[in-house]
Structure formats: structure tokens, C-alpha cells
Tab-separated table of N, CA, C and O and ligand atoms in Angstrom:
chain	number	residue	atom	x	y	z
A	1	UNK	N	14.357	-12.418	17.049
A	1	UNK	CA	12.944	-12.115	17.368
A	1	UNK	C	12.875	-10.704	17.960
A	1	UNK	O	13.558	-10.393	18.919
A	2	UNK	N	12.067	-9.876	17.343
A	2	UNK	CA	11.950	-8.502	17.822
A	2	UNK	C	10.590	-8.272	18.459
A	2	UNK	O	9.644	-9.020	18.200
A	3	UNK	N	10.525	-7.241	19.277
A	3	UNK	CA	9.272	-6.931	19.952
A	3	UNK	C	8.607	-5.722	19.304
A	3	UNK	O	9.271	-4.752	18.953
A	4	UNK	N	7.299	-5.815	19.142
A	4	UNK	CA	6.553	-4.734	18.507
A	4	UNK	C	5.320	-4.382	19.327
A	4	UNK	O	4.885	-5.173	20.162
A	5	UNK	N	4.767	-3.222	19.047
A	5	UNK	CA	3.458	-2.855	19.602
A	5	UNK	C	2.454	-3.000	18.474
A	5	UNK	O	2.659	-2.442	17.396
A	6	UNK	N	1.391	-3.732	18.725
A	6	UNK	CA	0.357	-3.896	17.714
A	6	UNK	C	-0.240	-2.528	17.379
A	6	UNK	O	-0.577	-1.757	18.268
A	7	UNK	N	-0.359	-2.232	16.081
A	7	UNK	CA	-0.866	-0.921	15.671
A	7	UNK	C	-2.365	-0.778	15.905
A	7	UNK	O	-2.899	0.321	15.825
A	8	UNK	N	-3.035	-1.886	16.167
A	8	UNK	CA	-4.479	-1.820	16.387
A	8	UNK	C	-4.814	-1.813	17.868
A	8	UNK	O	-5.432	-0.887	18.379
A	9	UNK	N	-4.393	-2.844	18.588
A	9	UNK	CA	-4.787	-2.958	19.998
A	9	UNK	C	-3.691	-2.479	20.952
A	9	UNK	O	-3.931	-2.343	22.149
A	10	UNK	N	-2.486	-2.208	20.442
A	10	UNK	CA	-1.427	-1.680	21.276
A	10	UNK	C	-0.711	-2.718	22.128
A	10	UNK	O	0.200	-2.381	22.876
A	11	UNK	N	-1.117	-3.970	21.993
A	11	UNK	CA	-0.510	-5.028	22.781
A	11	UNK	C	0.891	-5.342	22.261
A	11	UNK	O	1.137	-5.284	21.064
A	12	UNK	N	1.794	-5.641	23.196
A	12	UNK	CA	3.145	-6.003	22.772
A	12	UNK	C	3.159	-7.438	22.271
A	12	UNK	O	2.516	-8.298	22.849
A	13	UNK	N	3.859	-7.655	21.189
A	13	UNK	CA	3.988	-9.011	20.668
A	13	UNK	C	5.359	-9.186	20.054
A	13	UNK	O	6.065	-8.210	19.756
A	14	UNK	N	5.741	-10.441	19.877
A	14	UNK	CA	7.050	-10.732	19.307
A	14	UNK	C	6.883	-11.391	17.950
A	14	UNK	O	5.954	-12.163	17.745
A	15	UNK	N	7.775	-11.042	17.039
A	15	UNK	CA	7.682	-11.628	15.708
A	15	UNK	C	9.052	-11.712	15.070
A	15	UNK	O	9.941	-10.913	15.363
A	16	UNK	N	9.227	-12.687	14.179
A	16	UNK	CA	10.462	-12.803	13.402
A	16	UNK	C	10.418	-11.843	12.225
A	16	UNK	O	11.428	-11.515	11.638
A	17	UNK	N	9.210	-11.434	11.869
A	17	UNK	CA	9.029	-10.513	10.752
A	17	UNK	C	9.424	-9.097	11.175
A	17	UNK	O	8.811	-8.514	12.058
A	18	UNK	N	10.441	-8.538	10.516
A	18	UNK	CA	10.934	-7.208	10.881
A	18	UNK	C	9.891	-6.120	10.606
A	18	UNK	O	9.971	-5.033	11.160
A	19	UNK	N	8.932	-6.409	9.725
A	19	UNK	CA	7.914	-5.412	9.385
A	19	UNK	C	6.574	-5.674	10.065
A	19	UNK	O	5.553	-5.162	9.629
A	20	UNK	N	6.597	-6.481	11.106
A	20	UNK	CA	5.343	-6.840	11.769
A	20	UNK	C	4.644	-5.610	12.319
A	20	UNK	O	5.287	-4.714	12.874
A	21	UNK	N	3.327	-5.556	12.119
A	21	UNK	CA	2.559	-4.400	12.603
A	21	UNK	C	1.441	-4.824	13.530
A	21	UNK	O	0.955	-4.021	14.317
A	22	UNK	N	1.006	-6.074	13.408
A	22	UNK	CA	-0.167	-6.508	14.152
A	22	UNK	C	0.115	-7.791	14.923
A	22	UNK	O	0.862	-8.653	14.461
A	23	UNK	N	-0.546	-7.932	16.075
A	23	UNK	CA	-0.312	-9.083	16.929
A	23	UNK	C	-1.026	-10.323	16.411
A	23	UNK	O	-0.647	-11.439	16.736
A	24	UNK	N	-2.058	-10.134	15.608
A	24	UNK	CA	-2.836	-11.286	15.144
A	24	UNK	C	-3.499	-10.979	13.812
A	24	UNK	O	-3.551	-9.818	13.378
A	25	UNK	N	-4.016	-12.029	13.184
A	25	UNK	CA	-4.752	-11.858	11.931
A	25	UNK	C	-5.991	-11.000	12.159
A	25	UNK	O	-6.405	-10.236	11.289
A	26	UNK	N	-6.590	-11.152	13.339
A	26	UNK	CA	-7.793	-10.377	13.668
A	26	UNK	C	-7.478	-8.881	13.644
A	26	UNK	O	-8.214	-8.082	13.068
A	27	UNK	N	-6.346	-8.525	14.271
A	27	UNK	CA	-5.971	-7.112	14.314
A	27	UNK	C	-5.613	-6.617	12.920
A	27	UNK	O	-5.891	-5.477	12.571
A	28	UNK	N	-5.009	-7.483	12.138
A	28	UNK	CA	-4.671	-7.090	10.771
A	28	UNK	C	-5.947	-6.779	9.998
A	28	UNK	O	-6.040	-5.779	9.295
A	29	UNK	N	-6.947	-7.642	10.161
A	29	UNK	CA	-8.228	-7.428	9.494
A	29	UNK	C	-8.878	-6.138	9.956
A	29	UNK	O	-9.391	-5.364	9.153
A	30	UNK	N	-8.815	-5.894	11.263
A	30	UNK	CA	-9.396	-4.667	11.822
A	30	UNK	C	-8.707	-3.447	11.229
A	30	UNK	O	-9.347	-2.462	10.890
A	31	UNK	N	-7.398	-3.530	11.107
A	31	UNK	CA	-6.636	-2.398	10.569
A	31	UNK	C	-7.077	-2.076	9.156
A	31	UNK	O	-7.184	-0.912	8.787
A	32	UNK	N	-7.328	-3.107	8.376
A	32	UNK	CA	-7.746	-2.878	7.001
A	32	UNK	C	-9.069	-2.137	6.958
A	32	UNK	O	-9.286	-1.266	6.127
A	33	UNK	N	-9.956	-2.496	7.863
A	33	UNK	CA	-11.267	-1.857	7.886
A	33	UNK	C	-11.166	-0.463	8.505
A	33	UNK	O	-11.661	0.515	7.968
A	34	UNK	N	-10.466	-0.371	9.620
A	34	UNK	CA	-10.388	0.880	10.368
A	34	UNK	C	-9.555	1.938	9.662
A	34	UNK	O	-9.926	3.092	9.582
A	35	UNK	N	-8.394	1.522	9.173
A	35	UNK	CA	-7.480	2.491	8.593
A	35	UNK	C	-7.443	2.439	7.074
A	35	UNK	O	-6.765	3.220	6.446
A	36	UNK	N	-8.155	1.475	6.488
A	36	UNK	CA	-8.193	1.360	5.035
A	36	UNK	C	-6.804	1.279	4.437
A	36	UNK	O	-6.447	2.043	3.548
A	37	UNK	N	-5.999	0.369	4.955
A	37	UNK	CA	-4.668	0.178	4.373
A	37	UNK	C	-4.835	-0.251	2.929
A	37	UNK	O	-5.706	-1.039	2.599
A	38	UNK	N	-3.993	0.255	2.106
A	38	UNK	CA	-4.074	-0.085	0.689
A	38	UNK	C	-2.740	-0.602	0.202
A	38	UNK	O	-1.724	-0.372	0.833
A	39	UNK	N	-2.783	-1.225	-0.938
A	39	UNK	CA	-1.548	-1.666	-1.578
A	39	UNK	C	-1.203	-0.673	-2.659
A	39	UNK	O	-2.047	-0.324	-3.482
A	40	UNK	N	0.044	-0.239	-2.633
A	40	UNK	CA	0.506	0.716	-3.629
A	40	UNK	C	0.364	0.106	-5.019
A	40	UNK	O	0.762	-1.031	-5.240
A	41	UNK	N	-0.216	0.842	-5.947
A	41	UNK	CA	-0.423	0.319	-7.303
A	41	UNK	C	0.883	0.169	-8.056
A	41	UNK	O	0.939	-0.512	-9.070
A	42	UNK	N	1.915	0.835	-7.567
A	42	UNK	CA	3.196	0.732	-8.268
A	42	UNK	C	4.094	-0.336	-7.667
A	42	UNK	O	4.514	-1.254	-8.354
A	43	UNK	N	4.400	-0.246	-6.361
A	43	UNK	CA	5.371	-1.165	-5.771
A	43	UNK	C	4.714	-2.272	-4.953
A	43	UNK	O	5.378	-3.219	-4.549
A	44	UNK	N	3.406	-2.174	-4.702
A	44	UNK	CA	2.706	-3.227	-3.987
A	44	UNK	C	2.866	-3.176	-2.482
A	44	UNK	O	2.377	-4.046	-1.761
A	45	UNK	N	3.532	-2.174	-1.979
A	45	UNK	CA	3.746	-2.017	-0.545
A	45	UNK	C	2.447	-1.575	0.126
A	45	UNK	O	1.685	-0.808	-0.450
A	46	UNK	N	2.225	-2.056	1.349
A	46	UNK	CA	1.033	-1.628	2.081
A	46	UNK	C	1.290	-0.248	2.677
A	46	UNK	O	2.357	0.014	3.199
A	47	UNK	N	0.283	0.619	2.562
A	47	UNK	CA	0.449	1.957	3.120
A	47	UNK	C	-0.889	2.490	3.593
A	47	UNK	O	-1.947	1.976	3.236
A	48	UNK	N	-0.807	3.518	4.422
A	48	UNK	CA	-2.021	4.137	4.934
A	48	UNK	C	-2.245	5.435	4.171
A	48	UNK	O	-1.492	6.391	4.332
A	49	UNK	N	-3.230	5.446	3.298
A	49	UNK	CA	-3.424	6.624	2.459
A	49	UNK	C	-3.930	7.837	3.233
A	49	UNK	O	-4.670	7.698	4.196
A	50	UNK	N	-3.490	8.999	2.808
A	50	UNK	CA	-3.965	10.231	3.442
A	50	UNK	C	-5.339	10.594	2.919
A	50	UNK	O	-6.143	11.194	3.595
A	51	UNK	N	-5.575	10.226	1.673
A	51	UNK	CA	-6.893	10.456	1.072
A	51	UNK	C	-7.475	9.116	0.655
A	51	UNK	O	-6.730	8.196	0.325
A	52	UNK	N	-8.782	9.014	0.613
A	52	UNK	CA	-9.427	7.761	0.223
A	52	UNK	C	-9.073	7.398	-1.204
A	52	UNK	O	-9.080	6.238	-1.585
A	53	UNK	N	-8.720	8.407	-1.997
A	53	UNK	CA	-8.438	8.168	-3.408
A	53	UNK	C	-6.972	7.858	-3.678
A	53	UNK	O	-6.602	7.591	-4.811
A	54	UNK	N	-6.131	7.897	-2.630
A	54	UNK	CA	-4.701	7.642	-2.833
A	54	UNK	C	-4.464	6.236	-3.361
A	54	UNK	O	-5.079	5.289	-2.885
A	55	UNK	N	-3.576	6.130	-4.324
A	55	UNK	CA	-3.288	4.815	-4.898
A	55	UNK	C	-1.842	4.411	-4.710
A	55	UNK	O	-1.482	3.268	-4.916
A	56	UNK	N	-1.005	5.377	-4.342
A	56	UNK	CA	0.420	5.088	-4.229
A	56	UNK	C	0.932	5.413	-2.832
A	56	UNK	O	0.425	6.323	-2.170
A	57	UNK	N	1.981	4.674	-2.407
A	57	UNK	CA	2.498	4.807	-1.053
A	57	UNK	C	3.314	6.073	-0.891
A	57	UNK	O	3.468	6.579	0.213
A	58	UNK	N	3.858	6.579	-1.953
A	58	UNK	CA	4.732	7.737	-1.842
A	58	UNK	C	4.615	8.613	-3.081
A	58	UNK	O	4.040	8.196	-4.094
A	59	UNK	N	5.195	9.791	-2.968
A	59	UNK	CA	5.179	10.722	-4.098
A	59	UNK	C	5.945	10.119	-5.267
A	59	UNK	O	5.541	10.256	-6.424
A	60	UNK	N	7.053	9.432	-4.942
A	60	UNK	CA	7.857	8.781	-5.978
A	60	UNK	C	7.017	7.790	-6.773
A	60	UNK	O	7.011	7.809	-7.996
A	61	UNK	N	6.343	6.885	-6.066
A	61	UNK	CA	5.525	5.871	-6.729
A	61	UNK	C	4.403	6.536	-7.517
A	61	UNK	O	4.054	6.089	-8.601
A	62	UNK	N	3.857	7.585	-6.963
A	62	UNK	CA	2.774	8.299	-7.625
A	62	UNK	C	3.255	8.863	-8.960
A	62	UNK	O	2.588	8.740	-9.988
A	63	UNK	N	4.442	9.463	-8.931
A	63	UNK	CA	4.994	10.035	-10.161
A	63	UNK	C	5.267	8.964	-11.197
A	63	UNK	O	4.900	9.104	-12.367
A	64	UNK	N	5.905	7.871	-10.782
A	64	UNK	CA	6.227	6.783	-11.708
A	64	UNK	C	4.942	6.137	-12.220
A	64	UNK	O	4.782	5.895	-13.408
A	65	UNK	N	4.009	5.868	-11.299
A	65	UNK	CA	2.760	5.218	-11.663
A	65	UNK	C	1.972	6.033	-12.665
A	65	UNK	O	1.432	5.499	-13.627
A	66	UNK	N	1.933	7.333	-12.439
A	66	UNK	CA	1.186	8.194	-13.359
A	66	UNK	C	1.852	8.253	-14.714
A	66	UNK	O	1.201	8.272	-15.745
A	67	UNK	N	3.192	8.291	-14.698
A	67	UNK	CA	3.942	8.321	-15.944
A	67	UNK	C	3.653	7.056	-16.747
A	67	UNK	O	3.415	7.108	-17.939
A	68	UNK	N	3.703	5.903	-16.058
A	68	UNK	CA	3.450	4.623	-16.722
A	68	UNK	C	2.053	4.604	-17.320
A	68	UNK	O	1.850	4.120	-18.428
A	69	UNK	N	1.088	5.124	-16.578
A	69	UNK	CA	-0.289	5.133	-17.064
A	69	UNK	C	-0.417	6.003	-18.292
A	69	UNK	O	-1.067	5.640	-19.265
A	70	UNK	N	0.240	7.141	-18.254
A	70	UNK	CA	0.204	8.057	-19.392
A	70	UNK	C	0.846	7.396	-20.595
A	70	UNK	O	0.358	7.510	-21.717
A	71	UNK	N	1.936	6.668	-20.366
A	71	UNK	CA	2.639	5.987	-21.449
A	71	UNK	C	1.740	4.913	-22.061
A	71	UNK	O	1.675	4.765	-23.278
A	72	UNK	N	1.034	4.171	-21.201
A	72	UNK	CA	0.126	3.132	-21.689
A	72	UNK	C	-0.985	3.732	-22.540
A	72	UNK	O	-1.357	3.189	-23.564
A	73	UNK	N	-1.513	4.847	-22.081
A	73	UNK	CA	-2.595	5.506	-22.784
A	73	UNK	C	-2.141	5.909	-24.184
A	73	UNK	O	-2.827	5.687	-25.162
A	74	UNK	N	-0.928	6.473	-24.219
A	74	UNK	CA	-0.368	6.907	-25.489
A	74	UNK	C	-0.185	5.703	-26.410
A	74	UNK	O	-0.521	5.769	-27.580
A	75	UNK	N	0.326	4.603	-25.848
A	75	UNK	CA	0.567	3.393	-26.638
A	75	UNK	C	-0.742	2.901	-27.242
A	75	UNK	O	-0.780	2.476	-28.393
A	76	UNK	N	-1.824	2.960	-26.448
A	76	UNK	CA	-3.131	2.539	-26.952
A	76	UNK	C	-3.534	3.370	-28.168
A	76	UNK	O	-4.063	2.858	-29.149
A	77	UNK	N	-3.271	4.666	-28.082
A	77	UNK	CA	-3.681	5.572	-29.143
A	77	UNK	C	-2.902	5.317	-30.422
A	77	UNK	O	-3.459	5.364	-31.514
A	78	UNK	N	-1.600	5.025	-30.265
A	78	UNK	CA	-0.775	4.809	-31.456
A	78	UNK	C	-0.936	3.382	-31.970
A	78	UNK	O	-0.664	3.102	-33.125
A	79	UNK	N	-1.374	2.488	-31.052
A	79	UNK	CA	-1.379	1.055	-31.348
A	79	UNK	C	-2.143	0.650	-32.602
A	79	UNK	O	-1.700	-0.217	-33.336
A	80	UNK	N	-3.307	1.262	-32.833
A	80	UNK	CA	-4.119	0.837	-33.976
A	80	UNK	C	-4.062	1.900	-35.074
A	80	UNK	O	-4.624	2.977	-34.943
A	81	UNK	N	-3.379	1.612	-36.154
A	81	UNK	CA	-3.286	2.606	-37.233
A	81	UNK	C	-4.597	2.722	-37.996
A	81	UNK	O	-5.284	1.726	-38.222
A	82	UNK	N	-4.929	3.922	-38.337
A	82	UNK	CA	-6.161	4.170	-39.073
A	82	UNK	C	-5.921	4.012	-40.561
A	82	UNK	O	-5.026	4.604	-41.133
A	83	UNK	N	-6.715	3.175	-41.202
A	83	UNK	CA	-6.487	2.963	-42.636
A	83	UNK	C	-7.738	3.315	-43.433
A	83	UNK	O	-8.831	3.029	-43.007
B	101	LIG	ZN1	-3.412	-6.459	18.169
B	102	LIG	ZN1	4.783	2.397	-3.738
């Protein structure tokens, strides 16, 4: 059991979860509203975006995610042959 500081209210709390950030569900909900935590579109990890339009947790995920999207777009274009 490790001790953490809640990222919202700053209260100390204990959790078995090594990635614990919040002391309660209420604080977790507040964090989502206050800090707009998002889920990375590539790896699904929760992150705090620097811009409202950010979709990825890191530059790595951003690069991979964009590449995948570009690949999908290309596949769509080639997918239906014109006859
Ligand atoms: Zn809290
Ligand atoms: Zn990611």
C-alpha cells in the first residue's frame, strides 16, 4: 500500500493502485472537468493535454496515431476499384 497526494484536493490517501491519482471518485470526476483529462487515441492512457485539441499522450503516440490514420485513409482510397 503506497501513499499518494490527491491531484485535486491535495489530501493524502493510501491505495494499492500504483498509479492512483485521486482520493475518491468525486475528485476523479472533478479532475476530468477541471483538467480535461483525456484518453490517448493510440494507447488509451489517461493524460492531461496541453492543448484542447490534443488526442495523444505523447509525441510517440501522436506520430504512430497519425501514421495509422494516414494509412487507413490510403486504404479507403485504394479499397474500391473504379470500373
Ligand atoms: Zn481528493
Ligand atoms: Zn498514448
